[in-house]
Amino acid sequence: MGPDEAAHNPFLSARLPVLRSLLGGAVPTTRMPARAHSGEREAASAPLDAGLGVAGLPQSGTGQASLLTGRNAAQHFGHHFGPWVPVRLRPLVESESVLRRAVAAGIPTAFANAYPAGWPGPGGSRRVAGPPLAARGAGLLNRDHRHLARGEAVATEIDNHGWRHRLGFAALPEVAPQAAGRTLGRIAARHRLTLWAHYATDTAGHRGGMAGARAALERVDTFLGGVLETLPRGHLLMLVSDHGNIEDVRGGHTRNPALTLLAGPEAVERSRTLETLLDPAPRILEWLGA
């Protein structure tokens, strides 16, 4: 959540009709982070503390580990670390993630991102993000290019450009953001818990340009519109970030509150139970009755 300054915060000038309609025409900022609206879907925003009492700028690796497990990964590791989950924390993410615990409780759960078959390879990799690590630990890293082709998975970048032009799967169809969102909504409709992860907004924040930041936010907004078209009314949508970055184009990570959005049943009341990155995982399990 960024400052109330249009010169620095792309949320204020980007075309975000879905986000604005959910929150009554406004976007959350550091001046007014908690917003609520009872429109077609009840929705609310909440600011999450990403610092967790640890000195320094929040980073993706420990931030994702904290979000996924409810454990203070930065404190456990000794400092914030990123962009990848540090090797020492990977067993924690694989064994204690919200995905692993939901599966253990018998809850129908999905990881909607597609990853290349066999990823990250027999030798592993030092560059592993938290969501696929959690999915692997839960036995849910099971969607690849074949699922993308059938409309049964969503690419990390939303569209299939990276798969087509960097990974060599040129036969995959082009997918517009809204259509990709509809796919995610359909996947979620068949499960009680679904996780999908996106990183391009972080990349845009690091590049520091207003035009790129607006474009990244607008793509996500269009994608969210597609999700809401096919997501059943009884499902709760939670959008959450692991740290601040894109909300201030002056460059790099920030200590601003991490943006959180809830849309669906009891969104306003549930948003009041979220204060730090440690809260989403246990609250999700609580709401699922696990």
mmCIF file of N, CA and C in Angstrom, residues 151-221:
data_model
loop_
_atom_site.group_PDB
_atom_site.id
_atom_site.type_symbol
_atom_site.label_atom_id
_atom_site.label_comp_id
_atom_site.label_asym_id
_atom_site.label_seq_id
_atom_site.Cartn_x
_atom_site.Cartn_y
_atom_site.Cartn_z
ATOM 1 N N GLY A 151 -6.394 -25.702 -20.644
ATOM 2 C CA GLY A 151 -7.087 -24.718 -19.828
ATOM 3 C C GLY A 151 -7.318 -25.198 -18.409
ATOM 4 N N GLU A 152 -6.379 -25.994 -17.878
ATOM 5 C CA GLU A 152 -6.489 -26.557 -16.532
ATOM 6 C C GLU A 152 -5.392 -26.054 -15.606
ATOM 7 N N ALA A 153 -4.705 -24.994 -15.996
ATOM 8 C CA ALA A 153 -3.657 -24.379 -15.184
ATOM 9 C C ALA A 153 -3.476 -22.955 -15.670
ATOM 10 N N VAL A 154 -2.778 -22.159 -14.866
ATOM 11 C CA VAL A 154 -2.520 -20.761 -15.220
ATOM 12 C C VAL A 154 -1.024 -20.514 -15.114
ATOM 13 N N ALA A 155 -0.455 -19.862 -16.114
ATOM 14 C CA ALA A 155 0.969 -19.531 -16.083
ATOM 15 C C ALA A 155 1.245 -18.495 -14.994
ATOM 16 N N THR A 156 2.416 -18.559 -14.435
ATOM 17 C CA THR A 156 2.819 -17.615 -13.392
ATOM 18 C C THR A 156 2.699 -16.172 -13.874
ATOM 19 N N GLU A 157 2.976 -15.931 -15.148
ATOM 20 C CA GLU A 157 2.934 -14.577 -15.707
ATOM 21 C C GLU A 157 1.534 -14.181 -16.180
ATOM 22 N N ILE A 158 0.546 -15.017 -15.962
ATOM 23 C CA ILE A 158 -0.855 -14.867 -16.379
ATOM 24 C C ILE A 158 -1.036 -15.336 -17.826
ATOM 25 N N ASP A 159 -0.339 -14.710 -18.767
ATOM 26 C CA ASP A 159 -0.441 -15.185 -20.153
ATOM 27 C C ASP A 159 0.595 -16.302 -20.373
ATOM 28 N N ASN A 160 0.623 -16.858 -21.575
ATOM 29 C CA ASN A 160 1.540 -17.965 -21.864
ATOM 30 C C ASN A 160 2.799 -17.514 -22.586
ATOM 31 N N HIS A 161 3.087 -16.215 -22.571
ATOM 32 C CA HIS A 161 4.207 -15.694 -23.364
ATOM 33 C C HIS A 161 5.530 -16.363 -22.990
ATOM 34 N N GLY A 162 5.811 -16.465 -21.704
ATOM 35 C CA GLY A 162 7.079 -17.051 -21.273
ATOM 36 C C GLY A 162 7.214 -18.510 -21.678
ATOM 37 N N TRP A 163 6.135 -19.241 -21.557
ATOM 38 C CA TRP A 163 6.168 -20.644 -21.970
ATOM 39 C C TRP A 163 6.393 -20.760 -23.479
ATOM 40 N N ARG A 164 5.759 -19.891 -24.251
ATOM 41 C CA ARG A 164 5.848 -19.964 -25.704
ATOM 42 C C ARG A 164 7.217 -19.531 -26.219
ATOM 43 N N HIS A 165 7.771 -18.477 -25.628
ATOM 44 C CA HIS A 165 8.967 -17.852 -26.218
ATOM 45 C C HIS A 165 10.257 -18.100 -25.445
ATOM 46 N N ARG A 166 10.168 -18.491 -24.174
ATOM 47 C CA ARG A 166 11.397 -18.768 -23.420
ATOM 48 C C ARG A 166 11.578 -20.251 -23.108
ATOM 49 N N LEU A 167 10.487 -20.969 -22.960
ATOM 50 C CA LEU A 167 10.584 -22.390 -22.610
ATOM 51 C C LEU A 167 10.380 -23.314 -23.806
ATOM 52 N N GLY A 168 10.066 -22.744 -24.971
ATOM 53 C CA GLY A 168 9.995 -23.548 -26.187
ATOM 54 C C GLY A 168 8.676 -24.238 -26.464
ATOM 55 N N PHE A 169 7.599 -23.857 -25.767
ATOM 56 C CA PHE A 169 6.301 -24.485 -26.006
ATOM 57 C C PHE A 169 5.479 -23.593 -26.937
ATOM 58 N N ALA A 170 5.970 -23.450 -28.168
ATOM 59 C CA ALA A 170 5.355 -22.518 -29.119
ATOM 60 C C ALA A 170 3.942 -22.911 -29.505
ATOM 61 N N ALA A 171 3.590 -24.176 -29.313
ATOM 62 C CA ALA A 171 2.249 -24.627 -29.703
ATOM 63 C C ALA A 171 1.180 -24.233 -28.692
ATOM 64 N N LEU A 172 1.592 -23.768 -27.536
ATOM 65 C CA LEU A 172 0.588 -23.353 -26.554
ATOM 66 C C LEU A 172 -0.181 -22.138 -27.078
ATOM 67 N N PRO A 173 -1.464 -22.057 -26.790
ATOM 68 C CA PRO A 173 -2.247 -20.918 -27.284
ATOM 69 C C PRO A 173 -1.918 -19.641 -26.524
ATOM 70 N N GLU A 174 -2.113 -18.509 -27.188
ATOM 71 C CA GLU A 174 -2.066 -17.233 -26.487
ATOM 72 C C GLU A 174 -3.267 -17.167 -25.546
ATOM 73 N N VAL A 175 -3.084 -16.573 -24.388
ATOM 74 C CA VAL A 175 -4.176 -16.459 -23.421
ATOM 75 C C VAL A 175 -4.250 -15.022 -22.928
ATOM 76 N N ALA A 176 -5.402 -14.396 -23.039
ATOM 77 C CA ALA A 176 -5.602 -13.038 -22.537
ATOM 78 C C ALA A 176 -5.782 -13.087 -21.015
ATOM 79 N N PRO A 177 -5.419 -12.006 -20.310
ATOM 80 C CA PRO A 177 -5.531 -12.000 -18.842
ATOM 81 C C PRO A 177 -6.917 -12.362 -18.316
ATOM 82 N N GLN A 178 -7.967 -11.835 -18.942
ATOM 83 C CA GLN A 178 -9.305 -12.133 -18.447
ATOM 84 C C GLN A 178 -9.638 -13.611 -18.602
ATOM 85 N N ALA A 179 -9.226 -14.210 -19.720
ATOM 86 C CA ALA A 179 -9.470 -15.637 -19.937
ATOM 87 C C ALA A 179 -8.681 -16.479 -18.944
ATOM 88 N N ALA A 180 -7.437 -16.064 -18.654
ATOM 89 C CA ALA A 180 -6.635 -16.781 -17.658
ATOM 90 C C ALA A 180 -7.308 -16.703 -16.294
ATOM 91 N N GLY A 181 -7.884 -15.553 -15.973
ATOM 92 C CA GLY A 181 -8.599 -15.404 -14.717
ATOM 93 C C GLY A 181 -9.798 -16.339 -14.634
ATOM 94 N N ARG A 182 -10.520 -16.471 -15.735
ATOM 95 C CA ARG A 182 -11.664 -17.387 -15.741
ATOM 96 C C ARG A 182 -11.208 -18.822 -15.471
ATOM 97 N N THR A 183 -10.047 -19.172 -16.018
ATOM 98 C CA THR A 183 -9.504 -20.515 -15.762
ATOM 99 C C THR A 183 -9.236 -20.716 -14.282
ATOM 100 N N LEU A 184 -8.617 -19.726 -13.645
ATOM 101 C CA LEU A 184 -8.345 -19.855 -12.207
ATOM 102 C C LEU A 184 -9.641 -19.967 -11.420
ATOM 103 N N GLY A 185 -10.653 -19.178 -11.786
ATOM 104 C CA GLY A 185 -11.931 -19.260 -11.103
ATOM 105 C C GLY A 185 -12.558 -20.642 -11.224
ATOM 106 N N ARG A 186 -12.433 -21.263 -12.396
ATOM 107 C CA ARG A 186 -12.989 -22.606 -12.590
ATOM 108 C C ARG A 186 -12.233 -23.643 -11.774
ATOM 109 N N ILE A 187 -10.903 -23.499 -11.699
ATOM 110 C CA ILE A 187 -10.113 -24.423 -10.868
ATOM 111 C C ILE A 187 -10.529 -24.285 -9.405
ATOM 112 N N ALA A 188 -10.649 -23.045 -8.940
ATOM 113 C CA ALA A 188 -11.023 -22.805 -7.549
ATOM 114 C C ALA A 188 -12.415 -23.335 -7.237
ATOM 115 N N ALA A 189 -13.308 -23.299 -8.215
ATOM 116 C CA ALA A 189 -14.668 -23.770 -8.001
ATOM 117 C C ALA A 189 -14.714 -25.259 -7.682
ATOM 118 N N ARG A 190 -13.673 -26.003 -8.105
ATOM 119 C CA ARG A 190 -13.644 -27.452 -7.880
ATOM 120 C C ARG A 190 -12.876 -27.833 -6.615
ATOM 121 N N HIS A 191 -12.374 -26.843 -5.877
ATOM 122 C CA HIS A 191 -11.586 -27.127 -4.678
ATOM 123 C C HIS A 191 -12.028 -26.230 -3.532
ATOM 124 N N ARG A 192 -11.674 -26.606 -2.313
ATOM 125 C CA ARG A 192 -11.979 -25.749 -1.168
ATOM 126 C C ARG A 192 -10.849 -24.755 -0.913
ATOM 127 N N LEU A 193 -9.637 -25.104 -1.308
ATOM 128 C CA LEU A 193 -8.501 -24.182 -1.177
ATOM 129 C C LEU A 193 -7.680 -24.236 -2.453
ATOM 130 N N THR A 194 -7.433 -23.076 -3.047
ATOM 131 C CA THR A 194 -6.622 -22.986 -4.264
ATOM 132 C C THR A 194 -5.606 -21.872 -4.101
ATOM 133 N N LEU A 195 -4.358 -22.162 -4.431
ATOM 134 C CA LEU A 195 -3.297 -21.148 -4.403
ATOM 135 C C LEU A 195 -2.786 -20.925 -5.815
ATOM 136 N N TRP A 196 -2.616 -19.660 -6.172
ATOM 137 C CA TRP A 196 -1.951 -19.291 -7.425
ATOM 138 C C TRP A 196 -1.015 -18.129 -7.122
ATOM 139 N N ALA A 197 0.195 -18.153 -7.663
ATOM 140 C CA ALA A 197 1.221 -17.156 -7.345
ATOM 141 C C ALA A 197 1.658 -16.396 -8.589
ATOM 142 N N HIS A 198 1.928 -15.107 -8.398
ATOM 143 C CA HIS A 198 2.297 -14.186 -9.486
ATOM 144 C C HIS A 198 3.438 -13.298 -9.004
ATOM 145 N N TYR A 199 4.440 -13.085 -9.857
ATOM 146 C CA TYR A 199 5.631 -12.347 -9.438
ATOM 147 C C TYR A 199 5.942 -11.120 -10.301
ATOM 148 N N ALA A 200 5.221 -10.923 -11.387
ATOM 149 C CA ALA A 200 5.575 -9.861 -12.336
ATOM 150 C C ALA A 200 5.405 -8.466 -11.752
ATOM 151 N N THR A 201 4.524 -8.303 -10.776
ATOM 152 C CA THR A 201 4.387 -6.988 -10.140
ATOM 153 C C THR A 201 5.655 -6.641 -9.367
ATOM 154 N N ASP A 202 6.287 -7.649 -8.774
ATOM 155 C CA ASP A 202 7.552 -7.408 -8.068
ATOM 156 C C ASP A 202 8.637 -7.001 -9.063
ATOM 157 N N THR A 203 8.696 -7.696 -10.191
ATOM 158 C CA THR A 203 9.675 -7.356 -11.231
ATOM 159 C C THR A 203 9.470 -5.920 -11.710
ATOM 160 N N ALA A 204 8.220 -5.534 -11.934
ATOM 161 C CA ALA A 204 7.926 -4.172 -12.385
ATOM 162 C C ALA A 204 8.349 -3.155 -11.340
ATOM 163 N N GLY A 205 8.145 -3.478 -10.062
ATOM 164 C CA GLY A 205 8.565 -2.564 -9.001
ATOM 165 C C GLY A 205 10.059 -2.362 -8.974
ATOM 166 N N HIS A 206 10.823 -3.418 -9.221
ATOM 167 C CA HIS A 206 12.280 -3.291 -9.228
ATOM 168 C C HIS A 206 12.765 -2.456 -10.406
ATOM 169 N N ARG A 207 12.058 -2.504 -11.508
ATOM 170 C CA ARG A 207 12.491 -1.725 -12.677
ATOM 171 C C ARG A 207 12.206 -0.245 -12.489
ATOM 172 N N GLY A 208 11.272 0.074 -11.592
ATOM 173 C CA GLY A 208 11.115 1.450 -11.167
ATOM 174 C C GLY A 208 10.424 2.409 -12.104
ATOM 175 N N GLY A 209 9.802 1.941 -13.169
ATOM 176 C CA GLY A 209 9.160 2.850 -14.105
ATOM 177 C C GLY A 209 7.663 2.917 -13.898
ATOM 178 N N MET A 210 7.097 4.106 -14.020
ATOM 179 C CA MET A 210 5.662 4.280 -13.825
ATOM 180 C C MET A 210 4.862 3.529 -14.890
ATOM 181 N N ALA A 211 5.272 3.603 -16.142
ATOM 182 C CA ALA A 211 4.514 2.951 -17.214
ATOM 183 C C ALA A 211 4.478 1.444 -17.019
ATOM 184 N N GLY A 212 5.621 0.847 -16.695
ATOM 185 C CA GLY A 212 5.666 -0.595 -16.480
ATOM 186 C C GLY A 212 4.864 -1.018 -15.265
ATOM 187 N N ALA A 213 4.908 -0.212 -14.216
ATOM 188 C CA ALA A 213 4.146 -0.524 -13.008
ATOM 189 C C ALA A 213 2.648 -0.475 -13.287
ATOM 190 N N ARG A 214 2.218 0.562 -14.000
ATOM 191 C CA ARG A 214 0.794 0.648 -14.343
ATOM 192 C C ARG A 214 0.360 -0.568 -15.172
ATOM 193 N N ALA A 215 1.169 -0.914 -16.159
ATOM 194 C CA ALA A 215 0.811 -2.037 -17.032
ATOM 195 C C ALA A 215 0.699 -3.334 -16.231
ATOM 196 N N ALA A 216 1.629 -3.557 -15.287
ATOM 197 C CA ALA A 216 1.596 -4.775 -14.472
ATOM 198 C C ALA A 216 0.350 -4.818 -13.603
ATOM 199 N N LEU A 217 -0.013 -3.684 -13.011
ATOM 200 C CA LEU A 217 -1.203 -3.626 -12.158
ATOM 201 C C LEU A 217 -2.478 -3.801 -12.974
ATOM 202 N N GLU A 218 -2.512 -3.189 -14.156
ATOM 203 C CA GLU A 218 -3.715 -3.284 -14.988
ATOM 204 C C GLU A 218 -3.930 -4.713 -15.483
ATOM 205 N N ARG A 219 -2.841 -5.422 -15.774
ATOM 206 C CA ARG A 219 -2.970 -6.820 -16.190
ATOM 207 C C ARG A 219 -3.549 -7.659 -15.053
ATOM 208 N N VAL A 220 -3.070 -7.447 -13.825
ATOM 209 C CA VAL A 220 -3.603 -8.179 -12.679
ATOM 210 C C VAL A 220 -5.075 -7.831 -12.457
ATOM 211 N N ASP A 221 -5.424 -6.567 -12.611
ATOM 212 C CA ASP A 221 -6.810 -6.153 -12.408
ATOM 213 C C ASP A 221 -7.737 -6.840 -13.415
#
